[in-house]
Amino acid sequence: MLFSTLKTEISEIILQTKSADQKMQAICNILRDGISYYDWVGFYFKNGNKQELKLGPYAGDQTDHTIIPFGKGICGQVAVSNKNFVVPDVKAQDNYIACSIHVKSEIVIPLFKDGENIGQIDIDSHTPDPFTKADESFLEWVNQEVAKIIS
Ligand code: SME
């Protein structure tokens, strides 16, 4: 599915009368179903005042990594760097937390609310090196939309 089509559908989800978690779940589902190389899609958020991330809504296989300390793995690094992290080959990363042997690549985009990094969207792919600048821009847009619906 084209990013432009997904944007239209996500904008509609954002406007629906549902909880923020239900909307984020619908967004995870549509992203995973809509893009062939998005095999696992999930949101992590800062866990209260703790220096750790907690898994929120996700689509794909269940993961053991429901809590990730800041600094650990790709997700934990993004929690402290506030920057997009595109990993074309997960095997080339030493600070990486493996969720599945099938995962070849990953992209993590921080989610800002009122200028603060409060979480992230994390996407795992079974395809090597699939992510482009277009994915980064699209996922930044997704996070901006999600920031509108979380308090
Ligand atoms: N691979 C991530 C851990 C989360 S799973 O991909 C769902 C990381 O290195 O932070």
PDB file of C-alpha atoms and ligand atoms in Angstrom:
ATOM      1  CA  MET A   1       0.000   0.000   0.000  1.00  0.00           C
ATOM      2  CA  LEU A   2       1.234   3.518  -0.749  1.00  0.00           C
ATOM      3  CA  PHE A   3       2.298   5.770   2.123  1.00  0.00           C
ATOM      4  CA  SER A   4      -0.241   8.353   0.893  1.00  0.00           C
ATOM      5  CA  THR A   5      -3.077   5.813   1.159  1.00  0.00           C
ATOM      6  CA  LEU A   6      -1.920   4.767   4.617  1.00  0.00           C
ATOM      7  CA  LYS A   7      -1.799   8.419   5.702  1.00  0.00           C
ATOM      8  CA  THR A   8      -5.444   8.861   4.716  1.00  0.00           C
ATOM      9  CA  GLU A   9      -6.461   5.742   6.638  1.00  0.00           C
ATOM     10  CA  ILE A  10      -4.399   6.685   9.707  1.00  0.00           C
ATOM     11  CA  SER A  11      -5.919  10.185   9.720  1.00  0.00           C
ATOM     12  CA  GLU A  12      -9.340   8.524   9.823  1.00  0.00           C
ATOM     13  CA  ILE A  13      -8.291   6.238  12.696  1.00  0.00           C
ATOM     14  CA  ILE A  14      -7.052   9.258  14.675  1.00  0.00           C
ATOM     15  CA  LEU A  15     -10.513  10.854  14.398  1.00  0.00           C
ATOM     16  CA  GLN A  16     -12.436   7.745  15.496  1.00  0.00           C
ATOM     17  CA  THR A  17     -14.187   7.526  18.880  1.00  0.00           C
ATOM     18  CA  LYS A  18     -11.849   5.005  20.493  1.00  0.00           C
ATOM     19  CA  SER A  19      -9.214   4.998  23.213  1.00  0.00           C
ATOM     20  CA  ALA A  20      -5.666   6.035  22.351  1.00  0.00           C
ATOM     21  CA  ASP A  21      -4.535   2.419  22.826  1.00  0.00           C
ATOM     22  CA  GLN A  22      -7.211   1.166  20.450  1.00  0.00           C
ATOM     23  CA  LYS A  23      -6.194   3.762  17.862  1.00  0.00           C
ATOM     24  CA  MET A  24      -2.497   2.860  18.200  1.00  0.00           C
ATOM     25  CA  GLN A  25      -3.415  -0.826  17.873  1.00  0.00           C
ATOM     26  CA  ALA A  26      -5.345  -0.086  14.678  1.00  0.00           C
ATOM     27  CA  ILE A  27      -2.356   1.895  13.360  1.00  0.00           C
ATOM     28  CA  CYS A  28       0.048  -0.989  14.127  1.00  0.00           C
ATOM     29  CA  ASN A  29      -2.274  -3.418  12.346  1.00  0.00           C
ATOM     30  CA  ILE A  30      -2.683  -1.263   9.262  1.00  0.00           C
ATOM     31  CA  LEU A  31       1.055  -0.602   8.993  1.00  0.00           C
ATOM     32  CA  ARG A  32       1.940  -4.281   9.335  1.00  0.00           C
ATOM     33  CA  ASP A  33      -0.746  -5.335   6.859  1.00  0.00           C
ATOM     34  CA  GLY A  34      -0.091  -2.467   4.454  1.00  0.00           C
ATOM     35  CA  ILE A  35       3.686  -2.569   3.983  1.00  0.00           C
ATOM     36  CA  SER A  36       5.162  -5.903   2.922  1.00  0.00           C
ATOM     37  CA  TYR A  37       8.475  -5.394   4.741  1.00  0.00           C
ATOM     38  CA  TYR A  38       6.923  -4.242   8.055  1.00  0.00           C
ATOM     39  CA  ASP A  39       6.813  -7.574   9.911  1.00  0.00           C
ATOM     40  CA  TRP A  40       6.526  -6.348  13.497  1.00  0.00           C
ATOM     41  CA  VAL A  41       5.213  -2.889  14.391  1.00  0.00           C
ATOM     42  CA  GLY A  42       4.977  -1.602  17.944  1.00  0.00           C
ATOM     43  CA  PHE A  43       5.024   1.449  20.178  1.00  0.00           C
ATOM     44  CA  TYR A  44       7.213   1.725  23.270  1.00  0.00           C
ATOM     45  CA  PHE A  45       6.715   4.489  25.841  1.00  0.00           C
ATOM     46  CA  LYS A  46       8.730   5.796  28.776  1.00  0.00           C
ATOM     47  CA  ASN A  47       7.577   3.848  31.828  1.00  0.00           C
ATOM     48  CA  GLY A  48       6.530   6.541  34.293  1.00  0.00           C
ATOM     49  CA  ASN A  49       9.576   8.104  35.923  1.00  0.00           C
ATOM     50  CA  LYS A  50      11.758   5.056  35.306  1.00  0.00           C
ATOM     51  CA  GLN A  51      14.688   5.087  32.918  1.00  0.00           C
ATOM     52  CA  GLU A  52      13.086   2.355  30.837  1.00  0.00           C
ATOM     53  CA  LEU A  53      10.682   1.775  27.974  1.00  0.00           C
ATOM     54  CA  LYS A  54       7.476  -0.228  28.269  1.00  0.00           C
ATOM     55  CA  LEU A  55       5.827  -1.947  25.323  1.00  0.00           C
ATOM     56  CA  GLY A  56       2.497  -0.485  24.237  1.00  0.00           C
ATOM     57  CA  PRO A  57       0.255  -1.622  21.373  1.00  0.00           C
ATOM     58  CA  TYR A  58       1.940  -3.785  18.745  1.00  0.00           C
ATOM     59  CA  ALA A  59       1.174  -6.043  15.787  1.00  0.00           C
ATOM     60  CA  GLY A  60       3.190  -9.179  15.098  1.00  0.00           C
ATOM     61  CA  ASP A  61       4.662 -11.979  17.152  1.00  0.00           C
ATOM     62  CA  GLN A  62       4.608 -11.717  20.924  1.00  0.00           C
ATOM     63  CA  THR A  63       7.908 -10.445  22.333  1.00  0.00           C
ATOM     64  CA  ASP A  64       9.655 -11.074  25.648  1.00  0.00           C
ATOM     65  CA  HIS A  65      11.032  -7.532  25.511  1.00  0.00           C
ATOM     66  CA  THR A  66       8.165  -5.689  27.154  1.00  0.00           C
ATOM     67  CA  ILE A  67      10.570  -3.594  29.263  1.00  0.00           C
ATOM     68  CA  ILE A  68      13.782  -2.151  27.760  1.00  0.00           C
ATOM     69  CA  PRO A  69      16.211  -0.116  29.923  1.00  0.00           C
ATOM     70  CA  PHE A  70      17.335   3.208  28.465  1.00  0.00           C
ATOM     71  CA  GLY A  71      20.576   2.701  26.526  1.00  0.00           C
ATOM     72  CA  LYS A  72      19.951  -0.996  25.801  1.00  0.00           C
ATOM     73  CA  GLY A  73      19.276  -2.223  22.283  1.00  0.00           C
ATOM     74  CA  ILE A  74      18.239  -0.046  19.384  1.00  0.00           C
ATOM     75  CA  CYS A  75      15.115   1.113  21.222  1.00  0.00           C
ATOM     76  CA  GLY A  76      16.958   2.017  24.410  1.00  0.00           C
ATOM     77  CA  GLN A  77      19.538   3.983  22.427  1.00  0.00           C
ATOM     78  CA  VAL A  78      16.819   6.023  20.694  1.00  0.00           C
ATOM     79  CA  ALA A  79      15.297   6.793  24.105  1.00  0.00           C
ATOM     80  CA  VAL A  80      18.502   8.696  24.948  1.00  0.00           C
ATOM     81  CA  SER A  81      19.668   9.950  21.520  1.00  0.00           C
ATOM     82  CA  ASN A  82      16.279  11.438  20.449  1.00  0.00           C
ATOM     83  CA  LYS A  83      17.261  10.502  16.886  1.00  0.00           C
ATOM     84  CA  ASN A  84      15.959   8.135  14.237  1.00  0.00           C
ATOM     85  CA  PHE A  85      17.878   4.853  14.145  1.00  0.00           C
ATOM     86  CA  VAL A  86      17.842   2.880  10.902  1.00  0.00           C
ATOM     87  CA  VAL A  87      19.525  -0.523  11.066  1.00  0.00           C
ATOM     88  CA  PRO A  88      19.984  -2.088   7.610  1.00  0.00           C
ATOM     89  CA  ASP A  89      21.577  -5.237   9.099  1.00  0.00           C
ATOM     90  CA  VAL A  90      20.890  -6.134  12.723  1.00  0.00           C
ATOM     91  CA  LYS A  91      23.843  -8.562  12.750  1.00  0.00           C
ATOM     92  CA  ALA A  92      26.202  -5.590  12.377  1.00  0.00           C
ATOM     93  CA  GLN A  93      24.967  -4.063  15.698  1.00  0.00           C
ATOM     94  CA  ASP A  94      26.546  -5.052  18.994  1.00  0.00           C
ATOM     95  CA  ASN A  95      24.017  -3.165  21.157  1.00  0.00           C
ATOM     96  CA  TYR A  96      20.976  -4.959  19.792  1.00  0.00           C
ATOM     97  CA  ILE A  97      18.213  -6.986  21.467  1.00  0.00           C
ATOM     98  CA  ALA A  98      17.072  -9.842  19.218  1.00  0.00           C
ATOM     99  CA  CYS A  99      13.333 -10.480  19.236  1.00  0.00           C
ATOM    100  CA  SER A 100      13.236 -13.141  16.546  1.00  0.00           C
ATOM    101  CA  ILE A 101      15.767 -15.024  14.431  1.00  0.00           C
ATOM    102  CA  HIS A 102      13.837 -13.912  11.342  1.00  0.00           C
ATOM    103  CA  VAL A 103      14.524 -10.203  11.861  1.00  0.00           C
ATOM    104  CA  LYS A 104      17.115  -8.799   9.447  1.00  0.00           C
ATOM    105  CA  SER A 105      16.643  -5.048   9.857  1.00  0.00           C
ATOM    106  CA  GLU A 106      14.953  -2.500  12.102  1.00  0.00           C
ATOM    107  CA  ILE A 107      13.871   1.148  12.211  1.00  0.00           C
ATOM    108  CA  VAL A 108      13.099   3.106  15.370  1.00  0.00           C
ATOM    109  CA  ILE A 109      11.698   6.645  15.240  1.00  0.00           C
ATOM    110  CA  PRO A 110      11.329   8.708  18.442  1.00  0.00           C
ATOM    111  CA  LEU A 111       7.891  10.076  19.348  1.00  0.00           C
ATOM    112  CA  PHE A 112       7.846  13.625  20.671  1.00  0.00           C
ATOM    113  CA  LYS A 113       5.044  15.218  22.676  1.00  0.00           C
ATOM    114  CA  ASP A 114       5.505  18.947  23.383  1.00  0.00           C
ATOM    115  CA  GLY A 115       9.156  18.577  22.388  1.00  0.00           C
ATOM    116  CA  GLU A 116       9.846  15.693  24.802  1.00  0.00           C
ATOM    117  CA  ASN A 117      10.906  12.216  23.656  1.00  0.00           C
ATOM    118  CA  ILE A 118       8.191  10.111  25.318  1.00  0.00           C
ATOM    119  CA  GLY A 119       8.386   6.955  23.254  1.00  0.00           C
ATOM    120  CA  GLN A 120       8.953   5.537  19.818  1.00  0.00           C
ATOM    121  CA  ILE A 121       7.648   3.427  16.994  1.00  0.00           C
ATOM    122  CA  ASP A 122       9.710   0.304  16.350  1.00  0.00           C
ATOM    123  CA  ILE A 123       9.525  -1.750  13.160  1.00  0.00           C
ATOM    124  CA  ASP A 124      11.278  -5.055  12.539  1.00  0.00           C
ATOM    125  CA  SER A 125      11.688  -6.459   9.046  1.00  0.00           C
ATOM    126  CA  HIS A 126      12.504  -9.897   7.718  1.00  0.00           C
ATOM    127  CA  THR A 127      13.918  -8.156   4.621  1.00  0.00           C
ATOM    128  CA  PRO A 128      17.542  -6.944   4.624  1.00  0.00           C
ATOM    129  CA  ASP A 129      18.048  -3.169   4.224  1.00  0.00           C
ATOM    130  CA  PRO A 130      14.492  -2.216   3.175  1.00  0.00           C
ATOM    131  CA  PHE A 131      14.108   1.199   4.868  1.00  0.00           C
ATOM    132  CA  THR A 132      14.560   4.472   3.003  1.00  0.00           C
ATOM    133  CA  LYS A 133      14.243   8.176   3.835  1.00  0.00           C
ATOM    134  CA  ALA A 134      10.616   7.830   2.739  1.00  0.00           C
ATOM    135  CA  ASP A 135       9.993   5.372   5.590  1.00  0.00           C
ATOM    136  CA  GLU A 136      11.641   7.782   8.041  1.00  0.00           C
ATOM    137  CA  SER A 137       9.493  10.730   6.896  1.00  0.00           C
ATOM    138  CA  PHE A 138       6.345   8.637   6.875  1.00  0.00           C
ATOM    139  CA  LEU A 139       6.948   7.246  10.375  1.00  0.00           C
ATOM    140  CA  GLU A 140       7.816  10.722  11.717  1.00  0.00           C
ATOM    141  CA  TRP A 141       4.404  11.788  10.402  1.00  0.00           C
ATOM    142  CA  VAL A 142       2.734   8.759  12.068  1.00  0.00           C
ATOM    143  CA  ASN A 143       4.336   9.684  15.397  1.00  0.00           C
ATOM    144  CA  GLN A 144       3.201  13.308  15.079  1.00  0.00           C
ATOM    145  CA  GLU A 145      -0.364  12.068  14.580  1.00  0.00           C
ATOM    146  CA  VAL A 146      -0.104   9.687  17.555  1.00  0.00           C
ATOM    147  CA  ALA A 147       1.314  12.485  19.732  1.00  0.00           C
ATOM    148  CA  LYS A 148      -2.007  14.327  19.232  1.00  0.00           C
ATOM    149  CA  ILE A 149      -4.009  11.523  20.871  1.00  0.00           C
ATOM    150  CA  ILE A 150      -1.859  10.666  23.896  1.00  0.00           C
ATOM    151  CA  SER A 151      -1.780  12.653  27.093  1.00  0.00           C
TER     152      SER A 151
HETATM  153  N1  SME B   1      15.282  -5.057  18.623  1.00  0.00           N
HETATM  154  C1  SME B   1      14.915  -4.090  19.627  1.00  0.00           C
HETATM  155  C2  SME B   1      14.129  -4.727  20.740  1.00  0.00           C
HETATM  156  C3  SME B   1      12.659  -4.669  20.552  1.00  0.00           C
HETATM  157  S1  SME B   1      12.086  -5.838  19.496  1.00  0.00           S
HETATM  158  O1  SME B   1      12.582  -5.492  18.134  1.00  0.00           O
HETATM  159  C4  SME B   1      10.434  -5.885  19.459  1.00  0.00           C
HETATM  160  C5  SME B   1      16.145  -3.408  20.166  1.00  0.00           C
HETATM  161  O2  SME B   1      17.273  -3.799  19.871  1.00  0.00           O
HETATM  162  O3  SME B   1      15.977  -2.467  20.939  1.00  0.00           O
END
